Amino acid sequence: MLINLVKKDLILTKKYLLVMLLFAIGGPLFISYRMPLSGNGSISFLITVLFMEFILFNTVSVSEEKYKGSSLLCATPYTRNALVKAKYLLVLTIFIVSLGLYTITSLVVPQLLSRLSILGVGTALLLVSLYFGVLIPLQYKYGYEKTKFISMMIIFVTPFITPVIMKWYQSRPVSISISLPLPHEIQQWIPCIFALALGIVSMMISIRIYASKNL
């Protein structure tokens, strides 16, 4: 059931899907070439995946808002619970596809892109989860029109703020480290665990908001 709903969302994005897939390949290359501070590729991947998520997710939101898609789907056997879960699965699907394309590109052009570490992937996933973990419940609560400007501002400011933050961080003589009583391998997975927990909490909030909403 969830897979069918994700397929439906991807069909709604077909106008931009091919362009976004090409962007998932060319975006990190361009950013890494113009911004050497991306270092291990984490920053270029993060910026690329955020733009992909933003464009594709908002395309679905616009279509559903325009044609009252959610209201129509609620009249089908699909439950509201499933509709909400499908939105989070869509975000995760886009992330996985972006990661796969980035990995393939890094193998083909290792001079420009290095493979992402588990920590780098987890950090990007955590930031994506943080963004959509706040955005999706707000959209269910207030609607797309009232929240679109907030999301647009955050996404379009990110490419300009990120290089500044990286320059500031790399210019600091003091390194920041957190010592945890855990093996290094497990510490690498901490951002992924936090991202998963954040996504689950956000999804539960969205389900509760959507269940009580009159369409």
mmCIF file with all atom_site columns, C-alpha atoms in Angstrom, residues 4-180:
data_model
loop_
_atom_site.group_PDB
_atom_site.id
_atom_site.type_symbol
_atom_site.label_atom_id
_atom_site.label_alt_id
_atom_site.label_comp_id
_atom_site.label_asym_id
_atom_site.label_entity_id
_atom_site.label_seq_id
_atom_site.pdbx_PDB_ins_code
_atom_site.Cartn_x
_atom_site.Cartn_y
_atom_site.Cartn_z
_atom_site.occupancy
_atom_site.B_iso_or_equiv
_atom_site.pdbx_formal_charge
_atom_site.auth_seq_id
_atom_site.auth_comp_id
_atom_site.auth_asym_id
_atom_site.auth_atom_id
_atom_site.pdbx_PDB_model_num
ATOM 1   C CA . ASN A 1 4   ? 1.765   2.447  -4.347  1.00 0.00 ? 4   ASN A CA 1
ATOM 2   C CA . LEU A 1 5   ? 1.367   5.810  -2.630  1.00 0.00 ? 5   LEU A CA 1
ATOM 3   C CA . VAL A 1 6   ? 5.061   6.607  -3.117  1.00 0.00 ? 6   VAL A CA 1
ATOM 4   C CA . LYS A 1 7   ? 4.759   5.632  -6.782  1.00 0.00 ? 7   LYS A CA 1
ATOM 5   C CA . LYS A 1 8   ? 1.807   8.000  -7.050  1.00 0.00 ? 8   LYS A CA 1
ATOM 6   C CA . ASP A 1 9   ? 3.915   10.825 -5.605  1.00 0.00 ? 9   ASP A CA 1
ATOM 7   C CA . LEU A 1 10  ? 6.779   10.068 -7.984  1.00 0.00 ? 10  LEU A CA 1
ATOM 8   C CA . ILE A 1 11  ? 4.366   10.150 -10.920 1.00 0.00 ? 11  ILE A CA 1
ATOM 9   C CA . LEU A 1 12  ? 3.286   13.614 -9.792  1.00 0.00 ? 12  LEU A CA 1
ATOM 10  C CA . THR A 1 13  ? 6.939   14.700 -9.989  1.00 0.00 ? 13  THR A CA 1
ATOM 11  C CA . LYS A 1 14  ? 7.599   13.182 -13.425 1.00 0.00 ? 14  LYS A CA 1
ATOM 12  C CA . LYS A 1 15  ? 7.933   16.651 -14.952 1.00 0.00 ? 15  LYS A CA 1
ATOM 13  C CA . TYR A 1 16  ? 11.046  17.293 -12.855 1.00 0.00 ? 16  TYR A CA 1
ATOM 14  C CA . LEU A 1 17  ? 12.179  13.773 -11.991 1.00 0.00 ? 17  LEU A CA 1
ATOM 15  C CA . LEU A 1 18  ? 14.672  13.294 -14.831 1.00 0.00 ? 18  LEU A CA 1
ATOM 16  C CA . VAL A 1 19  ? 16.160  16.755 -14.271 1.00 0.00 ? 19  VAL A CA 1
ATOM 17  C CA . MET A 1 20  ? 16.543  16.048 -10.563 1.00 0.00 ? 20  MET A CA 1
ATOM 18  C CA . LEU A 1 21  ? 18.228  12.698 -11.237 1.00 0.00 ? 21  LEU A CA 1
ATOM 19  C CA . LEU A 1 22  ? 20.719  14.463 -13.493 1.00 0.00 ? 22  LEU A CA 1
ATOM 20  C CA . PHE A 1 23  ? 21.158  17.131 -10.820 1.00 0.00 ? 23  PHE A CA 1
ATOM 21  C CA . ALA A 1 24  ? 21.954  14.404 -8.284  1.00 0.00 ? 24  ALA A CA 1
ATOM 22  C CA . ILE A 1 25  ? 24.930  13.517 -10.483 1.00 0.00 ? 25  ILE A CA 1
ATOM 23  C CA . GLY A 1 26  ? 26.040  16.930 -11.703 1.00 0.00 ? 26  GLY A CA 1
ATOM 24  C CA . GLY A 1 27  ? 25.231  18.943 -8.582  1.00 0.00 ? 27  GLY A CA 1
ATOM 25  C CA . PRO A 1 28  ? 27.908  17.451 -6.292  1.00 0.00 ? 28  PRO A CA 1
ATOM 26  C CA . LEU A 1 29  ? 30.498  17.690 -9.077  1.00 0.00 ? 29  LEU A CA 1
ATOM 27  C CA . PHE A 1 30  ? 29.778  21.375 -9.658  1.00 0.00 ? 30  PHE A CA 1
ATOM 28  C CA . ILE A 1 31  ? 29.687  22.229 -5.948  1.00 0.00 ? 31  ILE A CA 1
ATOM 29  C CA . SER A 1 32  ? 32.912  20.334 -5.210  1.00 0.00 ? 32  SER A CA 1
ATOM 30  C CA . TYR A 1 33  ? 34.643  22.041 -8.150  1.00 0.00 ? 33  TYR A CA 1
ATOM 31  C CA . ARG A 1 34  ? 33.532  25.527 -7.098  1.00 0.00 ? 34  ARG A CA 1
ATOM 32  C CA . MET A 1 35  ? 33.778  24.920 -3.355  1.00 0.00 ? 35  MET A CA 1
ATOM 33  C CA . PRO A 1 36  ? 36.899  22.928 -2.431  1.00 0.00 ? 36  PRO A CA 1
ATOM 34  C CA . LEU A 1 37  ? 35.933  23.329 1.247   1.00 0.00 ? 37  LEU A CA 1
ATOM 35  C CA . SER A 1 38  ? 33.402  20.568 0.710   1.00 0.00 ? 38  SER A CA 1
ATOM 36  C CA . GLY A 1 39  ? 36.367  18.348 1.539   1.00 0.00 ? 39  GLY A CA 1
ATOM 37  C CA . ASN A 1 40  ? 35.075  14.811 1.835   1.00 0.00 ? 40  ASN A CA 1
ATOM 38  C CA . GLY A 1 41  ? 31.979  15.603 -0.201  1.00 0.00 ? 41  GLY A CA 1
ATOM 39  C CA . SER A 1 42  ? 29.550  15.823 2.709   1.00 0.00 ? 42  SER A CA 1
ATOM 40  C CA . ILE A 1 43  ? 28.643  19.454 2.040   1.00 0.00 ? 43  ILE A CA 1
ATOM 41  C CA . SER A 1 44  ? 28.112  18.983 -1.698  1.00 0.00 ? 44  SER A CA 1
ATOM 42  C CA . PHE A 1 45  ? 25.946  15.939 -1.039  1.00 0.00 ? 45  PHE A CA 1
ATOM 43  C CA . LEU A 1 46  ? 23.947  17.745 1.639   1.00 0.00 ? 46  LEU A CA 1
ATOM 44  C CA . ILE A 1 47  ? 23.200  20.759 -0.567  1.00 0.00 ? 47  ILE A CA 1
ATOM 45  C CA . THR A 1 48  ? 22.277  18.521 -3.499  1.00 0.00 ? 48  THR A CA 1
ATOM 46  C CA . VAL A 1 49  ? 19.958  16.248 -1.550  1.00 0.00 ? 49  VAL A CA 1
ATOM 47  C CA . LEU A 1 50  ? 18.247  19.194 0.170   1.00 0.00 ? 50  LEU A CA 1
ATOM 48  C CA . PHE A 1 51  ? 17.447  20.793 -3.185  1.00 0.00 ? 51  PHE A CA 1
ATOM 49  C CA . MET A 1 52  ? 16.196  17.501 -4.605  1.00 0.00 ? 52  MET A CA 1
ATOM 50  C CA . GLU A 1 53  ? 14.010  16.853 -1.588  1.00 0.00 ? 53  GLU A CA 1
ATOM 51  C CA . PHE A 1 54  ? 12.687  20.404 -1.672  1.00 0.00 ? 54  PHE A CA 1
ATOM 52  C CA . ILE A 1 55  ? 11.799  20.443 -5.379  1.00 0.00 ? 55  ILE A CA 1
ATOM 53  C CA . LEU A 1 56  ? 10.231  16.982 -5.526  1.00 0.00 ? 56  LEU A CA 1
ATOM 54  C CA . PHE A 1 57  ? 8.384   17.155 -2.209  1.00 0.00 ? 57  PHE A CA 1
ATOM 55  C CA . ASN A 1 58  ? 6.982   20.597 -2.967  1.00 0.00 ? 58  ASN A CA 1
ATOM 56  C CA . THR A 1 59  ? 5.922   19.470 -6.440  1.00 0.00 ? 59  THR A CA 1
ATOM 57  C CA . VAL A 1 60  ? 3.814   16.773 -4.790  1.00 0.00 ? 60  VAL A CA 1
ATOM 58  C CA . SER A 1 61  ? 2.442   19.254 -2.244  1.00 0.00 ? 61  SER A CA 1
ATOM 59  C CA . VAL A 1 62  ? 1.483   21.756 -4.956  1.00 0.00 ? 62  VAL A CA 1
ATOM 60  C CA . SER A 1 63  ? -0.280  19.088 -7.018  1.00 0.00 ? 63  SER A CA 1
ATOM 61  C CA . GLU A 1 64  ? -2.218  17.757 -4.047  1.00 0.00 ? 64  GLU A CA 1
ATOM 62  C CA . GLU A 1 65  ? -3.151  21.270 -2.958  1.00 0.00 ? 65  GLU A CA 1
ATOM 63  C CA . LYS A 1 66  ? -4.303  22.200 -6.453  1.00 0.00 ? 66  LYS A CA 1
ATOM 64  C CA . TYR A 1 67  ? -6.365  19.093 -7.156  1.00 0.00 ? 67  TYR A CA 1
ATOM 65  C CA . LYS A 1 68  ? -7.393  18.320 -3.556  1.00 0.00 ? 68  LYS A CA 1
ATOM 66  C CA . GLY A 1 69  ? -5.537  15.015 -3.807  1.00 0.00 ? 69  GLY A CA 1
ATOM 67  C CA . SER A 1 70  ? -5.557  14.281 -0.083  1.00 0.00 ? 70  SER A CA 1
ATOM 68  C CA . SER A 1 71  ? -9.313  14.710 0.141   1.00 0.00 ? 71  SER A CA 1
ATOM 69  C CA . LEU A 1 72  ? -9.854  12.366 -2.803  1.00 0.00 ? 72  LEU A CA 1
ATOM 70  C CA . LEU A 1 73  ? -7.468  9.750  -1.427  1.00 0.00 ? 73  LEU A CA 1
ATOM 71  C CA . CYS A 1 74  ? -9.242  9.787  1.919   1.00 0.00 ? 74  CYS A CA 1
ATOM 72  C CA . ALA A 1 75  ? -12.351 8.609  0.051   1.00 0.00 ? 75  ALA A CA 1
ATOM 73  C CA . THR A 1 76  ? -10.445 5.511  -1.098  1.00 0.00 ? 76  THR A CA 1
ATOM 74  C CA . PRO A 1 77  ? -9.428  2.457  0.972   1.00 0.00 ? 77  PRO A CA 1
ATOM 75  C CA . TYR A 1 78  ? -6.171  4.238  1.824   1.00 0.00 ? 78  TYR A CA 1
ATOM 76  C CA . THR A 1 79  ? -6.147  5.346  5.457   1.00 0.00 ? 79  THR A CA 1
ATOM 77  C CA . ARG A 1 80  ? -4.895  8.698  6.687   1.00 0.00 ? 80  ARG A CA 1
ATOM 78  C CA . ASN A 1 81  ? -2.235  6.811  8.596   1.00 0.00 ? 81  ASN A CA 1
ATOM 79  C CA . ALA A 1 82  ? -0.916  5.333  5.346   1.00 0.00 ? 82  ALA A CA 1
ATOM 80  C CA . LEU A 1 83  ? -1.001  8.700  3.558   1.00 0.00 ? 83  LEU A CA 1
ATOM 81  C CA . VAL A 1 84  ? 1.184   10.281 6.236   1.00 0.00 ? 84  VAL A CA 1
ATOM 82  C CA . LYS A 1 85  ? 3.645   7.370  6.329   1.00 0.00 ? 85  LYS A CA 1
ATOM 83  C CA . ALA A 1 86  ? 3.965   7.522  2.548   1.00 0.00 ? 86  ALA A CA 1
ATOM 84  C CA . LYS A 1 87  ? 5.159   11.138 2.740   1.00 0.00 ? 87  LYS A CA 1
ATOM 85  C CA . TYR A 1 88  ? 8.002   10.180 5.062   1.00 0.00 ? 88  TYR A CA 1
ATOM 86  C CA . LEU A 1 89  ? 8.814   7.164  2.907   1.00 0.00 ? 89  LEU A CA 1
ATOM 87  C CA . LEU A 1 90  ? 8.979   9.489  -0.117  1.00 0.00 ? 90  LEU A CA 1
ATOM 88  C CA . VAL A 1 91  ? 11.560  11.673 1.641   1.00 0.00 ? 91  VAL A CA 1
ATOM 89  C CA . LEU A 1 92  ? 13.613  8.584  2.558   1.00 0.00 ? 92  LEU A CA 1
ATOM 90  C CA . THR A 1 93  ? 13.349  7.210  -0.989  1.00 0.00 ? 93  THR A CA 1
ATOM 91  C CA . ILE A 1 94  ? 14.652  10.434 -2.517  1.00 0.00 ? 94  ILE A CA 1
ATOM 92  C CA . PHE A 1 95  ? 17.521  10.435 -0.017  1.00 0.00 ? 95  PHE A CA 1
ATOM 93  C CA . ILE A 1 96  ? 18.497  6.828  -0.819  1.00 0.00 ? 96  ILE A CA 1
ATOM 94  C CA . VAL A 1 97  ? 18.367  7.451  -4.580  1.00 0.00 ? 97  VAL A CA 1
ATOM 95  C CA . SER A 1 98  ? 20.488  10.600 -4.170  1.00 0.00 ? 98  SER A CA 1
ATOM 96  C CA . LEU A 1 99  ? 23.000  8.695  -2.066  1.00 0.00 ? 99  LEU A CA 1
ATOM 97  C CA . GLY A 1 100 ? 23.181  5.894  -4.624  1.00 0.00 ? 100 GLY A CA 1
ATOM 98  C CA . LEU A 1 101 ? 23.790  8.295  -7.521  1.00 0.00 ? 101 LEU A CA 1
ATOM 99  C CA . TYR A 1 102 ? 26.376  10.218 -5.505  1.00 0.00 ? 102 TYR A CA 1
ATOM 100 C CA . THR A 1 103 ? 28.221  6.993  -4.651  1.00 0.00 ? 103 THR A CA 1
ATOM 101 C CA . ILE A 1 104 ? 28.286  5.883  -8.294  1.00 0.00 ? 104 ILE A CA 1
ATOM 102 C CA . THR A 1 105 ? 29.522  9.316  -9.372  1.00 0.00 ? 105 THR A CA 1
ATOM 103 C CA . SER A 1 106 ? 32.266  9.288  -6.724  1.00 0.00 ? 106 SER A CA 1
ATOM 104 C CA . LEU A 1 107 ? 33.483  5.952  -8.080  1.00 0.00 ? 107 LEU A CA 1
ATOM 105 C CA . VAL A 1 108 ? 33.544  7.296  -11.644 1.00 0.00 ? 108 VAL A CA 1
ATOM 106 C CA . VAL A 1 109 ? 35.122  10.684 -10.798 1.00 0.00 ? 109 VAL A CA 1
ATOM 107 C CA . PRO A 1 110 ? 37.129  10.139 -7.590  1.00 0.00 ? 110 PRO A CA 1
ATOM 108 C CA . GLN A 1 111 ? 39.261  13.193 -8.407  1.00 0.00 ? 111 GLN A CA 1
ATOM 109 C CA . LEU A 1 112 ? 36.356  15.505 -7.585  1.00 0.00 ? 112 LEU A CA 1
ATOM 110 C CA . LEU A 1 113 ? 34.257  13.440 -5.225  1.00 0.00 ? 113 LEU A CA 1
ATOM 111 C CA . SER A 1 114 ? 35.305  11.156 -2.426  1.00 0.00 ? 114 SER A CA 1
ATOM 112 C CA . ARG A 1 115 ? 33.024  8.504  -1.016  1.00 0.00 ? 115 ARG A CA 1
ATOM 113 C CA . LEU A 1 116 ? 30.913  9.552  1.927   1.00 0.00 ? 116 LEU A CA 1
ATOM 114 C CA . SER A 1 117 ? 31.636  8.178  5.359   1.00 0.00 ? 117 SER A CA 1
ATOM 115 C CA . ILE A 1 118 ? 28.889  6.719  7.528   1.00 0.00 ? 118 ILE A CA 1
ATOM 116 C CA . LEU A 1 119 ? 29.145  9.838  9.679   1.00 0.00 ? 119 LEU A CA 1
ATOM 117 C CA . GLY A 1 120 ? 28.755  12.087 6.611   1.00 0.00 ? 120 GLY A CA 1
ATOM 118 C CA . VAL A 1 121 ? 25.698  10.179 5.400   1.00 0.00 ? 121 VAL A CA 1
ATOM 119 C CA . GLY A 1 122 ? 24.210  10.192 8.896   1.00 0.00 ? 122 GLY A CA 1
ATOM 120 C CA . THR A 1 123 ? 24.762  13.918 9.319   1.00 0.00 ? 123 THR A CA 1
ATOM 121 C CA . ALA A 1 124 ? 23.072  14.668 5.998   1.00 0.00 ? 124 ALA A CA 1
ATOM 122 C CA . LEU A 1 125 ? 20.175  12.361 6.903   1.00 0.00 ? 125 LEU A CA 1
ATOM 123 C CA . LEU A 1 126 ? 19.862  14.028 10.297  1.00 0.00 ? 126 LEU A CA 1
ATOM 124 C CA . LEU A 1 127 ? 19.613  17.504 8.752   1.00 0.00 ? 127 LEU A CA 1
ATOM 125 C CA . VAL A 1 128 ? 17.085  16.296 6.176   1.00 0.00 ? 128 VAL A CA 1
ATOM 126 C CA . SER A 1 129 ? 15.095  14.655 8.979   1.00 0.00 ? 129 SER A CA 1
ATOM 127 C CA . LEU A 1 130 ? 15.243  17.846 11.006  1.00 0.00 ? 130 LEU A CA 1
ATOM 128 C CA . TYR A 1 131 ? 13.980  19.937 8.098   1.00 0.00 ? 131 TYR A CA 1
ATOM 129 C CA . PHE A 1 132 ? 11.135  17.635 7.070   1.00 0.00 ? 132 PHE A CA 1
ATOM 130 C CA . GLY A 1 133 ? 10.480  16.582 10.644  1.00 0.00 ? 133 GLY A CA 1
ATOM 131 C CA . VAL A 1 134 ? 9.347   20.146 11.271  1.00 0.00 ? 134 VAL A CA 1
ATOM 132 C CA . LEU A 1 135 ? 7.931   20.952 7.816   1.00 0.00 ? 135 LEU A CA 1
ATOM 133 C CA . ILE A 1 136 ? 5.579   17.984 7.342   1.00 0.00 ? 136 ILE A CA 1
ATOM 134 C CA . PRO A 1 137 ? 3.657   18.391 10.626  1.00 0.00 ? 137 PRO A CA 1
ATOM 135 C CA . LEU A 1 138 ? 3.358   22.125 9.936   1.00 0.00 ? 138 LEU A CA 1
ATOM 136 C CA . GLN A 1 139 ? 1.960   21.425 6.477   1.00 0.00 ? 139 GLN A CA 1
ATOM 137 C CA . TYR A 1 140 ? -0.605  19.031 7.886   1.00 0.00 ? 140 TYR A CA 1
ATOM 138 C CA . LYS A 1 141 ? -1.519  21.579 10.548  1.00 0.00 ? 141 LYS A CA 1
ATOM 139 C CA . TYR A 1 142 ? -1.627  24.810 8.537   1.00 0.00 ? 142 TYR A CA 1
ATOM 140 C CA . GLY A 1 143 ? -1.612  23.728 4.890   1.00 0.00 ? 143 GLY A CA 1
ATOM 141 C CA . TYR A 1 144 ? 0.911   24.163 2.091   1.00 0.00 ? 144 TYR A CA 1
ATOM 142 C CA . GLU A 1 145 ? 0.209   27.823 1.316   1.00 0.00 ? 145 GLU A CA 1
ATOM 143 C CA . LYS A 1 146 ? 0.980   29.006 4.859   1.00 0.00 ? 146 LYS A CA 1
ATOM 144 C CA . THR A 1 147 ? 4.252   27.067 5.158   1.00 0.00 ? 147 THR A CA 1
ATOM 145 C CA . LYS A 1 148 ? 5.792   27.249 1.682   1.00 0.00 ? 148 LYS A CA 1
ATOM 146 C CA . PHE A 1 149 ? 7.618   30.543 2.247   1.00 0.00 ? 149 PHE A CA 1
ATOM 147 C CA . ILE A 1 150 ? 9.376   29.227 5.354   1.00 0.00 ? 150 ILE A CA 1
ATOM 148 C CA . SER A 1 151 ? 10.652  26.154 3.531   1.00 0.00 ? 151 SER A CA 1
ATOM 149 C CA . MET A 1 152 ? 11.708  28.186 0.476   1.00 0.00 ? 152 MET A CA 1
ATOM 150 C CA . MET A 1 153 ? 13.685  30.594 2.634   1.00 0.00 ? 153 MET A CA 1
ATOM 151 C CA . ILE A 1 154 ? 15.534  27.816 4.446   1.00 0.00 ? 154 ILE A CA 1
ATOM 152 C CA . ILE A 1 155 ? 16.404  25.891 1.288   1.00 0.00 ? 155 ILE A CA 1
ATOM 153 C CA . PHE A 1 156 ? 17.625  28.839 -0.779  1.00 0.00 ? 156 PHE A CA 1
ATOM 154 C CA . VAL A 1 157 ? 19.666  30.322 2.060   1.00 0.00 ? 157 VAL A CA 1
ATOM 155 C CA . THR A 1 158 ? 21.446  27.013 2.774   1.00 0.00 ? 158 THR A CA 1
ATOM 156 C CA . PRO A 1 159 ? 23.960  27.154 -0.162  1.00 0.00 ? 159 PRO A CA 1
ATOM 157 C CA . PHE A 1 160 ? 25.074  30.651 0.898   1.00 0.00 ? 160 PHE A CA 1
ATOM 158 C CA . ILE A 1 161 ? 25.314  29.966 4.628   1.00 0.00 ? 161 ILE A CA 1
ATOM 159 C CA . THR A 1 162 ? 27.034  26.575 4.396   1.00 0.00 ? 162 THR A CA 1
ATOM 160 C CA . PRO A 1 163 ? 30.326  27.803 2.819   1.00 0.00 ? 163 PRO A CA 1
ATOM 161 C CA . VAL A 1 164 ? 30.524  30.609 5.399   1.00 0.00 ? 164 VAL A CA 1
ATOM 162 C CA . ILE A 1 165 ? 30.063  28.147 8.248   1.00 0.00 ? 165 ILE A CA 1
ATOM 163 C CA . MET A 1 166 ? 32.682  25.820 6.756   1.00 0.00 ? 166 MET A CA 1
ATOM 164 C CA . LYS A 1 167 ? 35.212  28.647 6.383   1.00 0.00 ? 167 LYS A CA 1
ATOM 165 C CA . TRP A 1 168 ? 34.576  29.756 9.965   1.00 0.00 ? 168 TRP A CA 1
ATOM 166 C CA . TYR A 1 169 ? 34.896  26.206 11.294  1.00 0.00 ? 169 TYR A CA 1
ATOM 167 C CA . GLN A 1 170 ? 38.122  25.463 9.394   1.00 0.00 ? 170 GLN A CA 1
ATOM 168 C CA . SER A 1 171 ? 39.654  28.779 10.503  1.00 0.00 ? 171 SER A CA 1
ATOM 169 C CA . ARG A 1 172 ? 39.137  27.944 14.200  1.00 0.00 ? 172 ARG A CA 1
ATOM 170 C CA . PRO A 1 173 ? 42.329  26.742 15.882  1.00 0.00 ? 173 PRO A CA 1
ATOM 171 C CA . VAL A 1 174 ? 40.318  24.764 18.417  1.00 0.00 ? 174 VAL A CA 1
ATOM 172 C CA . SER A 1 175 ? 38.716  21.524 17.362  1.00 0.00 ? 175 SER A CA 1
ATOM 173 C CA . ILE A 1 176 ? 35.435  20.422 18.829  1.00 0.00 ? 176 ILE A CA 1
ATOM 174 C CA . SER A 1 177 ? 35.221  16.836 19.989  1.00 0.00 ? 177 SER A CA 1
ATOM 175 C CA . ILE A 1 178 ? 32.779  14.896 22.069  1.00 0.00 ? 178 ILE A CA 1
ATOM 176 C CA . SER A 1 179 ? 34.028  11.900 23.992  1.00 0.00 ? 179 SER A CA 1
ATOM 177 C CA . LEU A 1 180 ? 31.474  9.156  24.407  1.00 0.00 ? 180 LEU A CA 1
#
